[in-house]
mmCIF file of C-alpha atoms in Angstrom:
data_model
loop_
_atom_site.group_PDB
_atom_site.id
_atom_site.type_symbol
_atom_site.label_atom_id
_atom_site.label_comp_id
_atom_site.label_asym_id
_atom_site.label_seq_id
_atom_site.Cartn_x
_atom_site.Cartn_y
_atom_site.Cartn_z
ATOM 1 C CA UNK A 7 103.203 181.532 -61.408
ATOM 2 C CA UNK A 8 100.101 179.842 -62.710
ATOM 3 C CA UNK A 9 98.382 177.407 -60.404
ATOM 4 C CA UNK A 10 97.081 174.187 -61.962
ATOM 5 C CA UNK A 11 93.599 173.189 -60.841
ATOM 6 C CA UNK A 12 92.961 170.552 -58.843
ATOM 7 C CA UNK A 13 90.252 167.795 -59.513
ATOM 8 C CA UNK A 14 87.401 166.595 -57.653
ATOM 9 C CA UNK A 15 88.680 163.182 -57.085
ATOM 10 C CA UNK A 16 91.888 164.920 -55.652
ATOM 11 C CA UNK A 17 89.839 166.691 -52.957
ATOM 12 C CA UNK A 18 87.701 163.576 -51.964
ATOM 13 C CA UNK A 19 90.930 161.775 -51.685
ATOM 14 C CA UNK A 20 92.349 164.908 -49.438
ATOM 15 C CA UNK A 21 89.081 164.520 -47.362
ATOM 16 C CA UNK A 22 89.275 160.982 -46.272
ATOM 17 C CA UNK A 23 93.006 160.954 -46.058
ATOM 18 C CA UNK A 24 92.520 164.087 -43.338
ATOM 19 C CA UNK A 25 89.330 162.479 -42.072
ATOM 20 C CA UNK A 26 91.318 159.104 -40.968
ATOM 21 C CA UNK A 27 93.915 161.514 -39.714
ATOM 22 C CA UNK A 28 91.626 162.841 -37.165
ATOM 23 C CA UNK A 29 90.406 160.213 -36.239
ATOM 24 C CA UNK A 30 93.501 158.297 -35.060
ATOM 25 C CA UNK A 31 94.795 161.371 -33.474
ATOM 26 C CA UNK A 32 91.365 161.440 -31.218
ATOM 27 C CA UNK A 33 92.788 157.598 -30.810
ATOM 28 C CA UNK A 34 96.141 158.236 -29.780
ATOM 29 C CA UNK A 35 94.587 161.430 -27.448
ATOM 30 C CA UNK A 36 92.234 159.482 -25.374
ATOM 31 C CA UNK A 37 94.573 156.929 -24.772
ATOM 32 C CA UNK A 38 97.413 159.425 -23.634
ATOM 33 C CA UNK A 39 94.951 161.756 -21.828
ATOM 34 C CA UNK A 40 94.620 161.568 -17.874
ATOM 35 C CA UNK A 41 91.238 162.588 -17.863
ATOM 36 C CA UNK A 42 88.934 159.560 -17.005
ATOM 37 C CA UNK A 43 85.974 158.996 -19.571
ATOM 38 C CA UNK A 44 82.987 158.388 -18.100
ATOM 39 C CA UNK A 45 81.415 154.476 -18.215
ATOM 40 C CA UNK A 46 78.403 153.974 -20.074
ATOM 41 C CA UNK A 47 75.253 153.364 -17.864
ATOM 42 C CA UNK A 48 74.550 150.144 -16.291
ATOM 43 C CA UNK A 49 72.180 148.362 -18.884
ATOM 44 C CA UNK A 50 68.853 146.974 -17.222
ATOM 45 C CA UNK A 51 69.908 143.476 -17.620
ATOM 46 C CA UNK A 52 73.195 144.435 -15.497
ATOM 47 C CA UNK A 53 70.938 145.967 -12.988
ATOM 48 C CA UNK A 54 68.842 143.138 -12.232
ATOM 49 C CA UNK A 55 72.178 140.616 -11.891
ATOM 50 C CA UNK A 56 73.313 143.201 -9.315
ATOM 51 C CA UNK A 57 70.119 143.320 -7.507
ATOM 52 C CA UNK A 58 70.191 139.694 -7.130
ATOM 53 C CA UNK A 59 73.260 139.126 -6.193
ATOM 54 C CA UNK A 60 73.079 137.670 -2.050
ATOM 55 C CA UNK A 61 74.652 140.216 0.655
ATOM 56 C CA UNK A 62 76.725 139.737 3.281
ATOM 57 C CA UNK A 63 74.871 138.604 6.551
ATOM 58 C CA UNK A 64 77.862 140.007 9.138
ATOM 59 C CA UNK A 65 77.110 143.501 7.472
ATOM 60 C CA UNK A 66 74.440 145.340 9.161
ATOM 61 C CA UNK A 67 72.098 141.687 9.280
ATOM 62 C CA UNK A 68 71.070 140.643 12.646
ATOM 63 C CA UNK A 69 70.599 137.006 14.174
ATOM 64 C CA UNK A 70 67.444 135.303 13.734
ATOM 65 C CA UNK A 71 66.535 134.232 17.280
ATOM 66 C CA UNK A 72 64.017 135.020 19.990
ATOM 67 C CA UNK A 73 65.022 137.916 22.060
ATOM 68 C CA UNK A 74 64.398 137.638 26.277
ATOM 69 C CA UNK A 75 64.669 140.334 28.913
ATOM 70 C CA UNK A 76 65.610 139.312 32.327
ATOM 71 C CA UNK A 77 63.330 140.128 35.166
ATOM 72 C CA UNK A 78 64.809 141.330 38.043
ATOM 73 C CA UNK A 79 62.236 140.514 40.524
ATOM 74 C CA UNK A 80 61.765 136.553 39.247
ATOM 75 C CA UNK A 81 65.423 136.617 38.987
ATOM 76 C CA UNK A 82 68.978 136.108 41.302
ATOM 77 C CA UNK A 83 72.472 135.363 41.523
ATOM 78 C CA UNK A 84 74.806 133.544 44.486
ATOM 79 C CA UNK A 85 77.736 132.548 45.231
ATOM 80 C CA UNK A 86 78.486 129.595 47.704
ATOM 81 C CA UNK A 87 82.252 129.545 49.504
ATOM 82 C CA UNK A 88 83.170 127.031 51.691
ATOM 83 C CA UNK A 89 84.825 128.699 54.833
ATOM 84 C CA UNK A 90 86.707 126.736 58.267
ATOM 85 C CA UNK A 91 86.358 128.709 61.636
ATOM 86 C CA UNK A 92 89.687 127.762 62.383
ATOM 87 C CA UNK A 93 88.960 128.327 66.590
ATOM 88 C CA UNK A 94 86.373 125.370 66.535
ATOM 89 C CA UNK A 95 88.007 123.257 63.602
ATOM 90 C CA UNK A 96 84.255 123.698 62.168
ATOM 91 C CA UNK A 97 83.983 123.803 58.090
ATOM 92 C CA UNK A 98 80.481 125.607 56.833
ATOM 93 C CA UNK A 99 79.742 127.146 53.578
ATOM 94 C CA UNK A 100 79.052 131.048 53.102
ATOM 95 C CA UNK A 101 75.951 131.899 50.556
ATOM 96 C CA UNK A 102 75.533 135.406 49.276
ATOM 97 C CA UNK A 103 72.676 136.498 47.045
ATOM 98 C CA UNK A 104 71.562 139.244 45.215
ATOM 99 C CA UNK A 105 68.646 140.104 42.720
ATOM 100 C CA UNK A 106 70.540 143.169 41.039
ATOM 101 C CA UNK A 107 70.714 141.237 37.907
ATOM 102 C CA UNK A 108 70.013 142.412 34.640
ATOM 103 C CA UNK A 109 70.300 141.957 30.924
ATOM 104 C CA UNK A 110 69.144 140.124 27.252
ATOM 105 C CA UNK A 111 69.320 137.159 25.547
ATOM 106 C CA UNK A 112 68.833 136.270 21.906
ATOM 107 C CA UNK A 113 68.085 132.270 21.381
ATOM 108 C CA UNK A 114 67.838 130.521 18.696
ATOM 109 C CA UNK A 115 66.724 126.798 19.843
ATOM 110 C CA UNK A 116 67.253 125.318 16.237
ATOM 111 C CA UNK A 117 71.240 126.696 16.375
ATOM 112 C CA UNK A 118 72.469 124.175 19.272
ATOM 113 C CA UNK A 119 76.076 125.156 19.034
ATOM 114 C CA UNK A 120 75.879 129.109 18.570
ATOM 115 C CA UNK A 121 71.868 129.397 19.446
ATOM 116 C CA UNK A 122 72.776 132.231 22.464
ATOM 117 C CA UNK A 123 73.763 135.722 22.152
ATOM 118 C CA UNK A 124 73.105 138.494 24.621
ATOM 119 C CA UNK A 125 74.350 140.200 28.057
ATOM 120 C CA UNK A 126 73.917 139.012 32.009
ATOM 121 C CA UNK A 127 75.142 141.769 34.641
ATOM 122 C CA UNK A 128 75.403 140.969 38.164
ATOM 123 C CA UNK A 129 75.826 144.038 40.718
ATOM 124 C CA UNK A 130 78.552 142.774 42.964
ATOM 125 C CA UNK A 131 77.975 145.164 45.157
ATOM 126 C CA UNK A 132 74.416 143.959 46.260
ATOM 127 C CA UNK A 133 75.388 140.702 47.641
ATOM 128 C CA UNK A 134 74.017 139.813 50.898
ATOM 129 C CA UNK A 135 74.910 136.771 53.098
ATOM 130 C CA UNK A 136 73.629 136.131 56.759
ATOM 131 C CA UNK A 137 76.878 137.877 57.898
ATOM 132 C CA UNK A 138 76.794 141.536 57.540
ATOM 133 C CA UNK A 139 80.522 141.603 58.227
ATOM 134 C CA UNK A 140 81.421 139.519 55.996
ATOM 135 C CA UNK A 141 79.996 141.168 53.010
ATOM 136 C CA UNK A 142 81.177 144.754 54.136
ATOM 137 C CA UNK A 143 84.871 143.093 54.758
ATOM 138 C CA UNK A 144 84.375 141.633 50.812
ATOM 139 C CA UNK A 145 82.929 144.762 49.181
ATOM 140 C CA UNK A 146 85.908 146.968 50.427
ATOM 141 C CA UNK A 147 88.959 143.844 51.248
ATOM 142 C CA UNK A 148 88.735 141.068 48.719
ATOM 143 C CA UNK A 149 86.242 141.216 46.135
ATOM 144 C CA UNK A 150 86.564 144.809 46.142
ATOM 145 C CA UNK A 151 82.830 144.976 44.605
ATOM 146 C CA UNK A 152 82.789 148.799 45.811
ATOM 147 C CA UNK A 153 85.252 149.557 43.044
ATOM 148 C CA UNK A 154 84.224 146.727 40.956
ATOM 149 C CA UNK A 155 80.781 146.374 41.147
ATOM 150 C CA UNK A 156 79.785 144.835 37.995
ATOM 151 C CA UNK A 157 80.087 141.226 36.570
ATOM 152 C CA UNK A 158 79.420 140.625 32.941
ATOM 153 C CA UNK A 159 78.688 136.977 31.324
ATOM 154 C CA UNK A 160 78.325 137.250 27.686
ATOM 155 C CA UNK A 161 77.493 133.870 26.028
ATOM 156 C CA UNK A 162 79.054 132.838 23.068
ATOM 157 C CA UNK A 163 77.576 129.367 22.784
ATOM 158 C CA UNK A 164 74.831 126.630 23.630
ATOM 159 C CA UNK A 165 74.207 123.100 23.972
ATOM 160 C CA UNK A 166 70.878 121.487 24.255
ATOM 161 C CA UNK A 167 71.351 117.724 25.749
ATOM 162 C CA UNK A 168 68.209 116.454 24.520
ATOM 163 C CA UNK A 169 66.059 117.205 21.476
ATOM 164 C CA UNK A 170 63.911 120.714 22.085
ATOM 165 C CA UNK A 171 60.322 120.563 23.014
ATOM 166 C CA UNK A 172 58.698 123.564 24.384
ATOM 167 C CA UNK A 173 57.719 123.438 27.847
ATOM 168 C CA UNK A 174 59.816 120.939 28.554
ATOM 169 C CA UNK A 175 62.811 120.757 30.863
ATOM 170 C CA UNK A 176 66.488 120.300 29.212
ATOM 171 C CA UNK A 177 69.821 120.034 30.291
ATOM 172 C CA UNK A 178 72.199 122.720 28.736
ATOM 173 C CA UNK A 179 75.911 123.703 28.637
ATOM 174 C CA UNK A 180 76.276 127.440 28.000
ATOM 175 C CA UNK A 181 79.693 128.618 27.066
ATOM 176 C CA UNK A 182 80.679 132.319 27.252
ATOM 177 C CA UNK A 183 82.894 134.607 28.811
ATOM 178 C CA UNK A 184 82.803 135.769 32.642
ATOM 179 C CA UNK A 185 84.102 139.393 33.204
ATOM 180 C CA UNK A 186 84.989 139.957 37.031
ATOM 181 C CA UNK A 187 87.534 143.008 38.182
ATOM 182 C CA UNK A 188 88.308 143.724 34.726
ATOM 183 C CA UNK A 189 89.523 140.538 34.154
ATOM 184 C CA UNK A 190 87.962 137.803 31.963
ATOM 185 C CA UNK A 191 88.097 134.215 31.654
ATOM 186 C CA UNK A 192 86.279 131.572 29.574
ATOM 187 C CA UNK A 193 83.412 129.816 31.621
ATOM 188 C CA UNK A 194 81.056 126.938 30.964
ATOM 189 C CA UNK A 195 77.793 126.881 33.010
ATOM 190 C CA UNK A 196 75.738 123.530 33.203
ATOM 191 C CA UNK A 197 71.856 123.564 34.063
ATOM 192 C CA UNK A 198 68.621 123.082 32.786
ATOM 193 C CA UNK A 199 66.074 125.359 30.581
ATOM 194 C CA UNK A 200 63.092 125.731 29.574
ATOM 195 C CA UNK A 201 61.167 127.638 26.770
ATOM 196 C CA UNK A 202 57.272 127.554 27.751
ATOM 197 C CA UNK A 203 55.563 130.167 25.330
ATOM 198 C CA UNK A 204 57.045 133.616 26.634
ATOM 199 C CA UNK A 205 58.874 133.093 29.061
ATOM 200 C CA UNK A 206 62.484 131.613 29.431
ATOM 201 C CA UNK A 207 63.264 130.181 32.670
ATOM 202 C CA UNK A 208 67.512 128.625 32.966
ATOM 203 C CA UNK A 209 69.294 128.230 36.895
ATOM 204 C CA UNK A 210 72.632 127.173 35.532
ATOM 205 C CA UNK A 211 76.283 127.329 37.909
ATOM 206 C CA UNK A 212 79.743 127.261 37.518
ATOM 207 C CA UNK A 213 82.605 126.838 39.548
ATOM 208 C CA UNK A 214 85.290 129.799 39.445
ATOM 209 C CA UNK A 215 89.164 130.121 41.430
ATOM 210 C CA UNK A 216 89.132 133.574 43.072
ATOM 211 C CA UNK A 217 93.289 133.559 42.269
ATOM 212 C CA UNK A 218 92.333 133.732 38.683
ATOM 213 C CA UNK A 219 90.497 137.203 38.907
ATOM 214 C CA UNK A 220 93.017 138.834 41.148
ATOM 215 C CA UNK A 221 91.895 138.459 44.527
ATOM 216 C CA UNK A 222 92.467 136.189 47.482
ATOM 217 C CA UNK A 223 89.861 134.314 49.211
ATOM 218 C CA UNK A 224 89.098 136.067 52.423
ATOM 219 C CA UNK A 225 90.899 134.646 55.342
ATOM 220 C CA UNK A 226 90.651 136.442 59.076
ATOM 221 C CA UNK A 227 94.130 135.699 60.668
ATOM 222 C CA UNK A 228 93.158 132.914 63.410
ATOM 223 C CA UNK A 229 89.117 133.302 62.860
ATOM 224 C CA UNK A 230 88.467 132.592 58.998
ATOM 225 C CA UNK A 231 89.428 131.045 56.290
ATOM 226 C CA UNK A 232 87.696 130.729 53.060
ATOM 227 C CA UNK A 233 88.020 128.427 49.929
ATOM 228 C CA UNK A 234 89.800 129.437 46.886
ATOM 229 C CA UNK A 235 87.132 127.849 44.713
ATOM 230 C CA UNK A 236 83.867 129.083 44.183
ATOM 231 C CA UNK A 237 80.323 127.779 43.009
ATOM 232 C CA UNK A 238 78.095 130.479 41.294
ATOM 233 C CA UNK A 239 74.963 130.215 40.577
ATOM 234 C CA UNK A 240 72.256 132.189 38.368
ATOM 235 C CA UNK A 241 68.874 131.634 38.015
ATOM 236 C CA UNK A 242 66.961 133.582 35.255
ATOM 237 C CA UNK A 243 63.340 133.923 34.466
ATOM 238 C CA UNK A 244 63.127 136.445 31.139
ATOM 239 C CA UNK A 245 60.421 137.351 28.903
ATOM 240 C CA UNK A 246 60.346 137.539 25.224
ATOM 241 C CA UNK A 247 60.616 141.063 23.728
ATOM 242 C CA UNK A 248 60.009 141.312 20.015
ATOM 243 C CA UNK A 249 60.146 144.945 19.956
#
């Protein structure tokens, strides 16, 4: 059989027919394929949007405020309970205090409605009264500070009464949360402040119901009685601490 010969223009037609062949198969396999093609490098332009692009402050930022650690020594917490001596029909009020107070707060004067952050610990177990009965009977009996030794007040909010000036005196509602026996309420403390160069120096006091942290105000069957409500009251002196 004798084969006729092809032209030139034949095979350049045969080339680009094949060509455009191959090229919409590659097409038709990339899109079918379930192998992922890798993206093209970020172009500088792209890098610099990302770059400038604000982050989120709640991840890994931290609150811009002055920082204070409580000092023991200057510092205290009390509690006052008004008690009857039911024999003489005689009413008097029992004070307990304690020094065993520690902790840090962050303040931001400037932030009046969320300008305090921070920790106060009271050990429970350290208050002293001019009755050493009493406070054995309330460490082991009511309070049960023995097992529960520590109070926690972590503030969750501020208000300044009167415009800020340092050195000077102001009266302040601080709202947080009081953690006694495991159980924790909302509290608001009202008191005064002041911010004179380094040092922080707040007394502020609230008034708590024993009932609502899970104890029962002491009572000595024919001797004592004591108050359900209580007024406590903490006075702070803390340094700034920038470290």
């Amino acid at each position: 059989m004798r084969l006729r010969r092809v032209s030139w223009r034949s095979w350049i037609v045969l080339a680009i027919i094949l060509v455009a062949a191959g090229a919409a198969g590659g097409v038709f396999l990339r899109r079918d394929s379930n192998t992922a093609v890798p993206s093209p490098p970020p172009s500088s332009a792209e890098m610099a949007e990302a770059q400038s692009m604000p982050t989120d402050p709640s991840v890994g930022g931290s609150r811009d405020g002055r920082r204070y650690v409580i000092v023991p020594s200057e510092s205290r917490a009390l509690y006052r309970v008004g008690e009857t001596f039911l024999r003489f029909d005689r009413p008097g009020v029992a004070v307990g205090v304690t020094q065993a107070i520690s902790g840090e707060l962050s303040m931001d004067v400037e932030q009046s409605t969320e300008g305090v952050f921070g920790m106060v610990r009271v050990d429970l177990s350290e208050l002293t009264s001019d009755e050493p009965r009493r406070d054995r009977a309330i460490r082991e009996q009511w309070l049960q500070s023995a097992q529960f030794p520590i109070a926690e007040f972590r503030p969750t909010g501020l208000e300044l009464h009167a415009p800020y000036q340092d050195g000077q005196e102001l009266p302040v509602t601080v709202h947080g949360e009081l953690t006694i026996r495991n159980l924790t309420r909302p509290t608001a403390w009202t008191g005064s402040l002041i911010l004179e160069g380094d040092t922080l120096r707040s007394t502020v006091t609230t008034q708590i119901r024993m009932t609502e942290y899970g104890f029962e105000p002491p009572s000595v069957l024919g001797v004592l009685r004591a108050e359900d409500e209580a007024s406590i009251e903490v006075e702070i002196v803390a340094r700034r601490d920038d470290s």
